[in-house]
Coordinates of C-alpha atoms in Angstrom, one line a residue:
Chain A
M1 CA 41.0 8.5 20.5
R2 CA 38.2 5.8 20.1
S3 CA 36.3 7.4 16.6
P4 CA 32.3 7.1 17.1
K5 CA 31.1 4.8 13.6
L6 CA 28.2 5.7 12.5
S7 CA 26.3 2.5 11.4
V8 CA 22.9 2.0 8.7
N9 CA 21.7 0.3 11.9
A10 CA 21.5 3.4 14.3
L11 CA 20.7 5.3 11.2
L12 CA 18.2 3.6 11.2
L13 CA 16.9 4.1 15.1
M14 CA 17.6 7.8 14.4
L15 CA 14.9 7.1 11.5
L16 CA 12.6 5.1 13.8
I17 CA 12.6 7.7 16.2
F18 CA 12.5 11.3 14.2
G19 CA 9.7 9.6 12.3
G20 CA 7.6 8.4 15.4
F21 CA 8.4 12.3 16.6
T22 CA 6.6 13.4 13.0
F23 CA 3.8 10.9 13.5
F24 CA 3.3 11.9 16.8
I25 CA 2.6 15.7 15.8
T26 CA 1.2 15.5 11.6
V27 CA -0.6 12.5 12.3
F28 CA -1.9 11.9 15.8
L29 CA -1.5 15.4 18.0
I30 CA -2.6 17.7 14.8
P31 CA -3.5 14.5 12.2
V32 CA -3.6 17.4 8.7
A33 CA -5.2 14.2 7.0
D34 CA -8.2 14.9 9.2
R35 CA -11.7 16.3 7.8
S36 CA -13.4 16.3 10.8
G37 CA -14.7 20.3 10.1
I38 CA -16.6 19.2 7.6
N39 CA -21.0 19.8 8.8
T40 CA -23.6 18.6 5.4
F41 CA -26.6 16.4 5.5
N42 CA -26.7 14.8 2.3
P43 CA -30.8 13.1 2.1
I44 CA -30.4 10.2 -0.6
E45 CA -33.1 10.9 -3.0
G46 CA -35.8 9.1 -2.5
T47 CA -35.4 7.8 0.5
P48 CA -36.4 9.3 4.1
Y49 CA -31.9 8.5 5.3
A50 CA -29.2 10.8 4.7
I51 CA -25.4 11.0 4.7
H52 CA -24.5 12.6 7.2
Y53 CA -20.9 14.3 8.4
S54 CA -20.2 16.5 10.9
S55 CA -18.2 18.2 13.7
L56 CA -20.1 17.1 16.7
E57 CA -22.3 13.6 16.3
P58 CA -20.7 10.6 14.9
N59 CA -20.7 10.8 10.9
G60 CA -22.7 8.2 9.5
L61 CA -26.5 7.1 8.2
Y62 CA -29.0 9.2 9.3
E63 CA -33.0 8.8 9.2
G64 CA -35.0 11.8 9.4
T65 CA -34.2 15.9 8.2
E66 CA -31.5 17.9 8.8
N67 CA -33.5 19.8 11.7
V68 CA -34.5 16.1 13.2
H69 CA -32.5 13.1 12.2
S70 CA -31.5 10.0 14.7
L71 CA -28.6 7.6 13.3
V72 CA -29.2 4.1 12.0
I73 CA -25.1 3.5 10.9
P74 CA -22.6 4.7 12.2
G75 CA -19.7 4.8 9.6
D76 CA -17.7 7.2 6.3
F77 CA -20.5 7.7 4.2
G78 CA -20.5 8.6 0.5
F79 CA -23.3 10.0 -1.8
D80 CA -21.7 11.6 -4.8
W81 CA -21.8 7.7 -6.8
G82 CA -24.0 6.8 -5.6
A83 CA -26.6 4.9 -3.4
A84 CA -29.4 2.6 -3.9
L85 CA -32.5 1.5 -1.8
E86 CA -34.4 -1.6 -2.5
G87 CA -36.3 -2.7 0.2
E88 CA -35.2 -2.1 2.8
R89 CA -31.7 -3.3 1.8
L90 CA -29.6 -0.1 1.3
Y91 CA -26.5 0.4 -0.8
L92 CA -24.6 2.7 -0.1
N93 CA -20.1 2.8 -0.6
E94 CA -18.1 3.8 2.6
Y95 CA -14.9 5.0 2.5
T96 CA -12.2 5.2 4.3
A97 CA -9.0 7.1 5.0
S98 CA -5.6 6.2 5.5
D99 CA -3.1 8.1 7.9
L100 CA -2.3 10.6 4.6
G101 CA -6.2 11.6 3.8
V102 CA -6.0 8.7 0.8
M103 CA -10.1 7.8 0.3
H104 CA -10.7 3.6 -0.4
S105 CA -14.2 3.2 -1.5
D106 CA -16.7 0.1 -0.1
L107 CA -20.1 -1.0 -1.7
V108 CA -21.5 -2.1 1.5
C109 CA -25.3 -2.9 2.3
V110 CA -26.9 -2.0 5.8
D111 CA -29.9 -3.8 6.5
L112 CA -31.7 -1.9 7.7
T113 CA -35.0 -3.9 9.1
T114 CA -31.5 -4.9 12.0
R115 CA -29.5 -2.1 11.1
E116 CA -26.3 -4.3 10.5
K117 CA -23.7 -4.0 7.6
T118 CA -22.4 -5.9 4.4
A119 CA -19.3 -5.5 3.0
L120 CA -20.6 -6.3 -1.0
L121 CA -16.3 -5.2 -2.7
S122 CA -13.8 -4.0 -1.5
D123 CA -12.6 -1.0 -3.8
A124 CA -15.4 -0.1 -5.6
I125 CA -17.4 2.3 -6.3
L126 CA -21.3 2.6 -6.9
R127 CA -23.3 5.0 -9.7
G128 CA -26.4 4.2 -9.8
R129 CA -29.2 2.5 -10.9
C130 CA -28.8 1.8 -14.4
A131 CA -32.2 1.8 -17.3
S132 CA -33.4 -1.5 -16.4
G133 CA -33.0 -0.6 -12.7
E134 CA -29.6 -2.8 -11.9
L135 CA -27.2 -1.4 -9.5
V136 CA -24.2 -0.4 -11.7
C137 CA -20.8 -0.3 -10.0
V138 CA -17.3 0.1 -10.4
R139 CA -14.7 -2.7 -8.8
G140 CA -10.6 -1.8 -9.1
V141 CA -10.8 1.7 -9.4
L142 CA -9.1 4.0 -6.9
L143 CA -11.1 7.7 -6.2
P144 CA -10.1 9.9 -8.7
A145 CA -9.6 12.9 -5.7
N146 CA -6.7 10.3 -4.5
E147 CA -4.8 10.9 -8.2
P148 CA -3.9 7.8 -8.7
E149 CA -1.9 8.5 -12.0
T150 CA 0.1 10.4 -9.4
N151 CA -0.3 9.5 -6.1
V152 CA 2.9 7.0 -5.9
L153 CA 0.6 5.0 -2.3
C154 CA -2.1 4.8 -4.4
R155 CA 0.1 2.4 -7.4
F156 CA 1.5 0.5 -3.4
Y157 CA -1.6 -0.1 -2.2
G158 CA -2.6 -1.7 -5.8
L159 CA 0.7 -4.2 -5.4
A160 CA -1.4 -6.1 -3.1
A161 CA -5.3 -5.1 -4.0
P162 CA -6.2 -7.5 -6.9
G163 CA -9.1 -5.7 -7.7
V164 CA -6.8 -2.6 -8.4
R165 CA -3.8 -4.6 -10.3
D166 CA -6.8 -6.7 -12.3
G167 CA -8.1 -3.1 -13.8
A168 CA -11.1 -1.2 -13.7
E169 CA -14.8 -3.4 -14.4
V170 CA -18.2 -2.5 -14.4
L171 CA -20.5 -4.7 -12.8
F172 CA -24.9 -5.0 -12.6
L173 CA -25.8 -6.5 -9.2
D174 CA -28.7 -7.9 -8.5
P175 CA -30.9 -5.3 -6.7
A176 CA -32.6 -7.4 -4.6
T177 CA -29.6 -10.3 -3.5
G178 CA -26.7 -7.8 -4.0
E179 CA -25.4 -11.2 -6.9
I180 CA -23.4 -10.0 -9.9
L181 CA -25.4 -10.4 -13.2
Y182 CA -22.8 -9.5 -15.3
S183 CA -19.4 -8.3 -15.5
V184 CA -17.3 -5.8 -18.8
R185 CA -13.6 -4.6 -18.2
D186 CA -13.9 -0.7 -18.9
D187 CA -10.3 1.3 -18.6
E188 CA -12.7 4.6 -18.5
T189 CA -14.7 4.5 -15.9
M190 CA -14.5 7.5 -14.4
G191 CA -14.6 9.3 -18.0
D192 CA -17.6 11.7 -18.7
G193 CA -19.7 9.4 -21.2
F194 CA -20.0 6.3 -18.3
D195 CA -23.5 7.4 -17.7
G196 CA -24.6 7.1 -21.6
R197 CA -22.8 4.0 -21.9
Y198 CA -24.2 2.4 -18.7
L199 CA -26.3 4.3 -16.5
E200 CA -29.0 5.2 -19.3
R201 CA -29.0 1.8 -20.7
T202 CA -31.2 -1.2 -19.7
L203 CA -29.2 -4.3 -19.5
T204 CA -29.8 -5.8 -21.7
E205 CA -29.2 -3.5 -24.1
V206 CA -24.9 -3.1 -22.2
R207 CA -24.8 -7.2 -23.0
G208 CA -26.1 -6.8 -26.5
Chain B
M1 CA 24.2 -1.5 22.5
K2 CA 26.0 -2.2 20.1
F3 CA 25.1 -1.5 16.3
G4 CA 26.0 -4.4 14.0
V5 CA 27.7 -2.8 9.7
S6 CA 29.5 -0.6 10.3
I7 CA 30.4 2.1 7.5
R8 CA 34.0 2.5 8.2
G9 CA 35.0 -1.6 8.0
R10 CA 35.8 -3.5 5.0
L11 CA 32.5 -3.7 3.0
T12 CA 31.7 -7.0 1.5
G13 CA 29.3 -7.7 -1.7
A14 CA 27.0 -9.3 1.4
D15 CA 27.5 -6.5 3.6
L16 CA 26.8 -4.1 1.1
A17 CA 23.2 -5.9 0.1
V18 CA 22.3 -6.2 3.4
R19 CA 22.8 -2.1 3.5
I20 CA 21.0 -1.5 0.8
V21 CA 18.0 -3.5 1.8
Q22 CA 18.2 -1.3 5.1
I23 CA 18.8 2.1 3.3
A24 CA 15.3 1.0 0.8
A25 CA 13.6 0.1 3.5
A26 CA 14.1 3.1 4.7
L27 CA 13.3 5.2 2.5
P28 CA 9.9 4.8 2.6
L29 CA 9.3 6.1 5.7
L30 CA 11.7 9.0 4.5
Y31 CA 8.5 10.1 2.3
V32 CA 5.0 9.4 4.5
A33 CA 7.1 11.6 7.7
I34 CA 7.6 14.9 5.1
V35 CA 4.5 14.0 3.1
S36 CA 2.1 14.2 6.2
G37 CA 3.3 17.3 6.9
W38 CA 3.0 18.3 3.9
L39 CA 0.3 16.4 1.8
S40 CA 0.0 18.1 -1.0
L41 CA 2.9 16.4 -2.5
A42 CA 0.9 13.1 -1.4
T43 CA -0.1 14.0 -5.2
R44 CA 2.7 15.4 -7.2
K45 CA 5.1 13.3 -9.4
T46 CA 8.3 14.5 -6.9
V47 CA 11.9 12.8 -6.1
L48 CA 10.6 12.2 -3.0
S49 CA 8.1 9.9 -4.3
Y50 CA 11.1 8.6 -7.3
L51 CA 12.7 8.0 -4.0
F52 CA 9.9 5.6 -2.7
S53 CA 9.3 4.3 -5.1
L54 CA 13.0 3.2 -5.4
G55 CA 12.8 1.2 -1.9
V56 CA 10.0 -0.4 -2.4
C57 CA 11.1 -1.5 -5.9
T58 CA 14.7 -2.6 -3.7
I59 CA 13.1 -4.7 -1.4
P60 CA 12.9 -8.8 -2.2
R61 CA 9.6 -8.6 -3.6
P62 CA 8.0 -10.2 -1.1
V63 CA 8.5 -8.5 1.7
A64 CA 7.0 -4.9 -0.4
L65 CA 4.4 -7.1 -0.5
G66 CA 3.5 -7.9 2.4
A67 CA 4.4 -4.0 3.4
A68 CA 1.7 -3.1 0.6
A69 CA -0.6 -5.6 1.8
L70 CA 0.0 -4.8 5.8
Y71 CA -0.6 -1.2 4.2
R72 CA -4.2 -1.7 1.9
H73 CA -5.4 -4.2 5.2
A74 CA -4.1 -1.5 7.9
G75 CA -5.1 1.3 6.7
G76 CA -2.7 3.4 7.4
E77 CA 1.2 4.8 6.1
V78 CA 2.7 5.5 9.3
L79 CA 1.8 1.7 10.1
F80 CA 3.9 -0.1 7.7
S81 CA 6.2 2.4 7.3
M82 CA 7.4 1.9 10.8
V83 CA 7.2 -1.9 10.7
L84 CA 9.1 -1.9 7.2
V85 CA 11.9 0.2 8.8
A86 CA 12.0 -1.9 12.8
A87 CA 12.5 -5.2 10.4
A88 CA 15.1 -3.5 8.3
L89 CA 16.9 -2.8 11.3
L90 CA 16.3 -6.1 12.7
Y91 CA 17.2 -7.3 9.6
G92 CA 21.0 -5.7 9.8
L93 CA 21.6 -6.5 13.4
W94 CA 21.2 -11.0 12.3
M95 CA 22.3 -9.4 9.4
N96 CA 25.7 -8.7 10.8
R97 CA 26.5 -11.7 13.3
L98 CA 25.2 -14.2 10.8
L99 CA 28.1 -12.9 8.4
R100 CA 30.6 -13.1 10.8
S101 CA 29.5 -15.9 12.2
N102 CA 32.1 -20.1 11.6
H103 CA 28.8 -19.8 9.4
G104 CA 29.6 -16.4 7.2
R105 CA 30.6 -18.4 3.9
R106 CA 26.9 -20.8 4.4
V107 CA 25.2 -17.5 4.7
R108 CA 26.2 -15.0 1.8
V109 CA 25.6 -18.6 -0.5
I110 CA 22.3 -18.4 1.0
L111 CA 21.8 -14.4 0.1
A112 CA 23.2 -14.3 -3.0
V113 CA 20.0 -17.7 -3.6
L114 CA 17.4 -15.5 -2.4
I115 CA 18.5 -12.0 -4.1
G116 CA 19.0 -14.8 -7.6
L117 CA 15.5 -16.0 -7.2
D118 CA 14.3 -13.1 -6.4
L119 CA 15.1 -11.5 -9.9
I120 CA 14.0 -14.0 -11.2
A121 CA 11.5 -13.8 -9.8
R122 CA 10.2 -9.8 -11.5
F123 CA 10.4 -11.5 -14.8
L124 CA 8.0 -14.3 -14.5
P125 CA 4.8 -13.3 -15.9
L126 CA 2.2 -13.3 -12.9
G127 CA 1.1 -10.4 -12.5
F128 CA 1.3 -10.0 -8.7
L129 CA 4.9 -9.6 -8.6
D130 CA 5.2 -6.6 -11.1
A131 CA 5.8 -3.8 -9.8
F132 CA 2.0 -1.9 -10.1
G133 CA 3.3 0.8 -12.4
L134 CA 5.9 1.8 -10.1
S135 CA 9.0 3.7 -11.6
A136 CA 12.2 2.9 -9.9
E137 CA 11.7 -1.0 -11.1
L138 CA 14.8 -0.7 -13.7
P139 CA 16.7 0.2 -11.5
A140 CA 16.3 -1.2 -8.2
F141 CA 16.2 -4.1 -10.3
L142 CA 20.6 -3.2 -11.1
L143 CA 21.0 -2.7 -7.3
R144 CA 20.4 -5.7 -6.5
A145 CA 22.5 -7.6 -9.8
G146 CA 24.9 -5.3 -9.1
C147 CA 24.9 -6.6 -4.8
L148 CA 23.7 -9.9 -7.0
V149 CA 28.2 -10.2 -9.0
L150 CA 29.1 -8.7 -5.5
I151 CA 28.6 -11.2 -3.6
L152 CA 29.5 -13.9 -6.4
L153 CA 33.1 -12.3 -6.6
D154 CA 33.7 -12.4 -3.0
L155 CA 32.3 -16.7 -3.0
R156 CA 35.1 -16.9 -5.9
A157 CA 37.6 -14.4 -4.3
E158 CA 37.8 -16.7 -1.2
K159 CA 37.1 -19.8 -3.1
T160 CA 40.5 -19.2 -5.1
A161 CA 42.4 -17.6 -2.4
E162 CA 41.7 -21.5 0.1
N163 CA 42.9 -23.0 -3.6
S164 CA 46.5 -21.1 -3.2
R165 CA 46.5 -21.2 0.3
P166 CA 49.8 -24.1 0.6
A167 CA 48.6 -27.1 2.5
P168 CA 49.6 -27.8 5.4
T169 CA 52.8 -29.7 6.4
N170 CA 53.2 -32.4 8.8
S171 CA 56.7 -31.0 9.6
G172 CA 56.9 -31.5 13.2
A173 CA 56.9 -35.9 12.1

């Protein structure tokens, strides 16, 4: 009697089928990383705009109040780290989540006149403005919520992300143009002392 | 459907190298599939995350970089892990055919050269070629180096066997 052969190729084919079936359930049918249950309205300080997360309406940037508002531009924007308005240019963090919920942040600029979004920096987090008004942004970092020190997917992501590999960099941007005025390497960008070192000082002091 | 390299058959160094790469390419899918049902595992250091790291470090570095680029730009664990396994499956089927063809020896030499280059590349002081903190770089390197040694031993044994074979005599003349 001829015994059936179990080859590595057959194992891989079975794994592909098993994986496809698993992902169909856990990612597409019942998305385990889905955050659509959240329903919040977060006004951006000093502006008539707000970041809205809702299970009833599309997530995005809205204009107006919690009761009366209109969608300006859809997307998963951040409000917790920083947002800045300069004339008709609104600088925001835009979050993108992977299938397993690993979040990445990019710095985008929304032109409120044309309602167009432009990506400025990838793997970057806008932290606010410094004392002299320039935008302070950290490039080459992954969101602390991902726990990048222990999350192997973050390490894998870093293989193809030159900014993340090179280490964190604090950038000072001209809010009128979005140009980088000054940059400094800093490995402690997510620590408590960040505000004191950068946000509470002027660009000249930081350069000093 | 006829599958390639049989586990029961005789394993040459080249067969082993191909299978190790195939199994390594399957480890990320295994990790992603399990973590997709148990998300809290993603942020912890576990045996599974080590296996993921071992898989990524064991596959040829350009392939790992390509998979990471796919992950970064397509933004999905599902896509890159499935593509990696599909590519490993095609690689296995293709290599099985090539290794058993008339050009088998030449294919083994090319495979040895490619593994050697992959190993040397890991020592080059180029930031984009390092494993970026993936914890299984050393075991993966040893595994690949072991495969290279086995292929070289096979090639040497083959050469010795060819040399010791008696020359054909012209007895019919």
